[in-house]
Short mmCIF file of C-alpha atoms in Angstrom, two decimals:
data_model
loop_
_atom_site.label_atom_id
_atom_site.label_comp_id
_atom_site.label_asym_id
_atom_site.label_seq_id
_atom_site.Cartn_x
_atom_site.Cartn_y
_atom_site.Cartn_z
CA UNK A 1 45.55 218.64 -168.45
CA UNK A 2 42.70 220.38 -166.63
CA UNK A 3 39.56 218.33 -166.13
CA UNK A 4 36.32 219.61 -167.55
CA UNK A 5 33.21 218.04 -166.07
CA UNK A 6 29.95 217.93 -167.97
CA UNK A 7 26.62 218.66 -166.29
CA UNK A 8 24.81 215.69 -164.80
CA UNK A 9 22.51 215.72 -167.81
CA UNK A 10 22.79 218.40 -170.38
CA UNK A 11 23.58 219.11 -173.97
CA UNK A 12 27.31 218.96 -174.50
CA UNK A 13 28.46 222.20 -176.09
CA UNK A 14 31.08 220.58 -178.23
CA UNK A 15 33.54 217.76 -178.50
CA UNK A 16 35.83 217.93 -175.48
CA UNK A 17 36.97 214.31 -175.41
CA UNK A 18 37.86 211.77 -178.04
CA UNK A 19 34.63 210.19 -179.27
CA UNK A 20 32.28 212.85 -177.90
CA UNK A 21 30.28 214.81 -180.43
CA UNK A 22 28.53 218.15 -180.17
CA UNK A 23 24.82 217.76 -179.50
CA UNK A 24 25.09 214.52 -177.53
CA UNK A 25 23.64 214.18 -174.08
CA UNK A 26 25.97 212.84 -171.46
CA UNK A 27 25.78 211.64 -167.89
CA UNK A 28 28.74 212.13 -165.62
CA UNK A 29 28.60 209.37 -163.06
CA UNK A 30 31.21 211.09 -160.94
CA UNK A 31 34.49 212.91 -161.43
CA UNK A 32 36.45 209.71 -160.86
CA UNK A 33 34.40 207.45 -163.12
CA UNK A 34 33.77 207.01 -166.82
CA UNK A 35 31.14 209.01 -168.63
CA UNK A 36 28.13 207.44 -170.33
CA UNK A 37 27.10 209.18 -173.54
CA UNK A 38 23.48 209.14 -174.70
CA UNK A 39 22.11 210.08 -178.09
CA UNK A 40 19.49 212.83 -178.53
CA UNK A 41 16.68 210.37 -177.71
CA UNK A 42 18.35 209.31 -174.43
CA UNK A 43 19.42 205.93 -175.77
CA UNK A 44 22.79 204.58 -174.74
CA UNK A 45 25.24 205.49 -177.48
CA UNK A 46 28.45 204.31 -175.83
CA UNK A 47 30.61 204.70 -172.76
CA UNK A 48 33.52 207.08 -173.15
CA UNK A 49 36.61 206.02 -171.25
CA UNK A 50 39.03 208.70 -170.27
CA UNK A 51 42.07 207.60 -168.30
CA UNK A 52 41.96 210.83 -166.30
CA UNK A 53 38.37 210.15 -165.19
CA UNK A 54 38.69 206.47 -164.30
CA UNK A 55 38.69 205.52 -160.64
CA UNK A 56 42.26 205.14 -159.51
CA UNK A 57 43.04 202.23 -157.19
CA UNK A 58 44.69 204.70 -154.82
CA UNK A 59 41.27 206.34 -154.32
CA UNK A 60 39.67 203.09 -153.16
CA UNK A 61 40.16 202.15 -149.51
CA UNK A 62 42.71 204.82 -148.66
CA UNK A 63 43.85 203.58 -145.24
CA UNK A 64 43.13 206.73 -143.23
CA UNK A 65 39.66 207.12 -144.75
CA UNK A 66 38.88 203.43 -144.31
CA UNK A 67 39.90 203.66 -140.65
CA UNK A 68 37.54 206.63 -140.10
CA UNK A 69 34.56 204.90 -141.71
CA UNK A 70 35.25 201.61 -139.97
CA UNK A 71 35.29 203.40 -136.61
CA UNK A 72 31.98 205.12 -137.43
CA UNK A 73 30.46 201.80 -138.58
CA UNK A 74 31.38 200.01 -135.35
CA UNK A 75 30.28 203.00 -133.27
CA UNK A 76 26.90 202.66 -134.97
CA UNK A 77 26.87 198.90 -134.34
CA UNK A 78 27.56 199.36 -130.61
CA UNK A 79 24.85 202.02 -130.39
CA UNK A 80 22.42 199.72 -132.20
CA UNK A 81 22.84 196.74 -129.88
CA UNK A 82 22.94 199.05 -126.85
CA UNK A 83 19.88 201.01 -128.04
CA UNK A 84 21.78 204.30 -127.70
CA UNK A 85 19.27 206.40 -129.59
CA UNK A 86 21.31 209.60 -129.29
CA UNK A 87 24.30 208.05 -131.07
CA UNK A 88 22.10 206.32 -133.66
CA UNK A 89 20.48 209.66 -134.43
CA UNK A 90 23.81 211.47 -134.55
CA UNK A 91 25.19 209.04 -137.14
CA UNK A 92 22.34 209.54 -139.61
CA UNK A 93 22.23 212.55 -141.91
CA UNK A 94 19.69 214.99 -140.48
CA UNK A 95 17.83 215.58 -143.72
CA UNK A 96 14.47 214.80 -145.27
CA UNK A 97 16.29 212.96 -148.09
CA UNK A 98 17.76 210.32 -145.77
CA UNK A 99 16.25 206.91 -146.50
CA UNK A 100 16.17 203.74 -144.40
CA UNK A 101 14.47 200.63 -145.74
CA UNK A 102 14.02 198.17 -142.90
CA UNK A 103 12.86 194.57 -142.65
CA UNK A 104 9.28 195.76 -142.24
CA UNK A 105 9.28 199.51 -142.77
CA UNK A 106 10.19 202.14 -145.34
CA UNK A 107 11.41 205.34 -143.69
CA UNK A 108 11.83 208.57 -145.61
CA UNK A 109 13.54 211.43 -143.83
CA UNK A 110 15.29 211.79 -140.50
CA UNK A 111 12.02 212.46 -138.65
CA UNK A 112 10.57 209.08 -139.67
CA UNK A 113 13.83 207.36 -138.74
CA UNK A 114 13.83 209.05 -135.33
CA UNK A 115 10.23 208.02 -134.68
CA UNK A 116 11.03 204.41 -135.59
CA UNK A 117 14.03 204.37 -133.22
CA UNK A 118 11.93 205.77 -130.36
CA UNK A 119 9.24 203.11 -130.80
CA UNK A 120 11.27 199.98 -131.47
CA UNK A 121 11.81 197.36 -128.74
CA UNK A 122 14.91 197.87 -126.65
CA UNK A 123 15.52 194.18 -125.88
CA UNK A 124 16.84 191.34 -128.02
CA UNK A 125 19.11 193.60 -130.03
CA UNK A 126 22.34 191.59 -129.65
CA UNK A 127 23.64 190.21 -132.91
CA UNK A 128 26.77 188.77 -134.46
CA UNK A 129 28.20 190.23 -137.65
CA UNK A 130 29.63 188.20 -140.52
CA UNK A 131 31.05 189.06 -143.94
CA UNK A 132 31.37 192.76 -143.19
CA UNK A 133 32.77 194.69 -146.15
CA UNK A 134 33.52 198.41 -145.97
CA UNK A 135 34.75 200.11 -149.12
CA UNK A 136 35.67 203.77 -149.45
CA UNK A 137 35.65 205.76 -152.68
CA UNK A 138 37.72 208.90 -152.53
CA UNK A 139 37.83 210.77 -149.26
CA UNK A 140 34.13 211.30 -148.65
CA UNK A 141 32.04 208.29 -149.72
CA UNK A 142 31.80 204.73 -148.44
CA UNK A 143 29.56 201.70 -148.59
CA UNK A 144 29.28 199.24 -145.70
CA UNK A 145 27.58 195.87 -146.00
CA UNK A 146 27.28 193.08 -143.49
CA UNK A 147 25.28 190.02 -142.58
CA UNK A 148 24.02 189.59 -139.03
CA UNK A 149 22.69 186.74 -136.95
CA UNK A 150 20.61 186.81 -133.77
CA UNK A 151 20.65 183.94 -131.30
CA UNK A 152 17.53 181.80 -131.61
CA UNK A 153 16.60 183.16 -135.04
CA UNK A 154 16.61 181.13 -138.24
CA UNK A 155 16.84 184.25 -140.39
CA UNK A 156 19.93 186.00 -141.68
CA UNK A 157 19.93 189.77 -141.62
CA UNK A 158 21.59 191.83 -144.31
CA UNK A 159 22.47 195.47 -143.92
CA UNK A 160 23.88 198.02 -146.35
CA UNK A 161 24.72 201.62 -145.57
CA UNK A 162 25.95 204.49 -147.68
CA UNK A 163 28.19 206.79 -145.66
CA UNK A 164 29.16 210.31 -146.72
CA UNK A 165 31.65 212.59 -145.00
CA UNK A 166 29.83 215.84 -144.31
CA UNK A 167 31.23 218.92 -142.53
CA UNK A 168 29.91 217.39 -139.28
CA UNK A 169 31.64 214.04 -139.92
CA UNK A 170 30.69 210.64 -141.37
CA UNK A 171 26.93 210.15 -141.67
CA UNK A 172 24.64 207.46 -143.04
CA UNK A 173 22.63 208.92 -145.92
CA UNK A 174 20.91 205.67 -146.97
CA UNK A 175 20.45 202.29 -145.32
CA UNK A 176 18.75 199.02 -146.17
CA UNK A 177 18.07 196.12 -143.82
CA UNK A 178 16.49 192.84 -144.92
CA UNK A 179 15.97 189.36 -143.49
CA UNK A 180 16.09 186.06 -145.35
CA UNK A 181 15.75 182.42 -144.33
CA UNK A 182 19.06 180.83 -143.34
#
């Protein structure tokens, strides 16, 4: 059966799935996920499950894809503690829509991220990672999360990155770093 994907938000032309009615608004979360159906006033009507659209376990953490992202993640980590600005820059998406929320800064766009990297201290960057989890979804999307600890600090760092495989390779499109008391 051929898959028919609805627009991200638009009036559904007619019933194409069991339980979907003409005139309903629908959100397609992604081609591998369920669809959420909204009524005409944008209130949640129900979630439509379609076995063909549900994420298949085989699409999560495919070994070859996971190996690629893991290598990119650890390449980034080595560049971070070594203050290799060229590699750090190369691993972020070069776009104004790239976002990095840091422990004390909100950076919107690759230019702001580059400026931050150029001006940050280049000493005391060593850290130990703990509870690193990298999960891939399909062949081109991944999320990496980790905790980090720096010697002499009583705070625990937390880092999350969204990685997307672009024509130029795996790139971070969004990142969030925060610090909490241990």
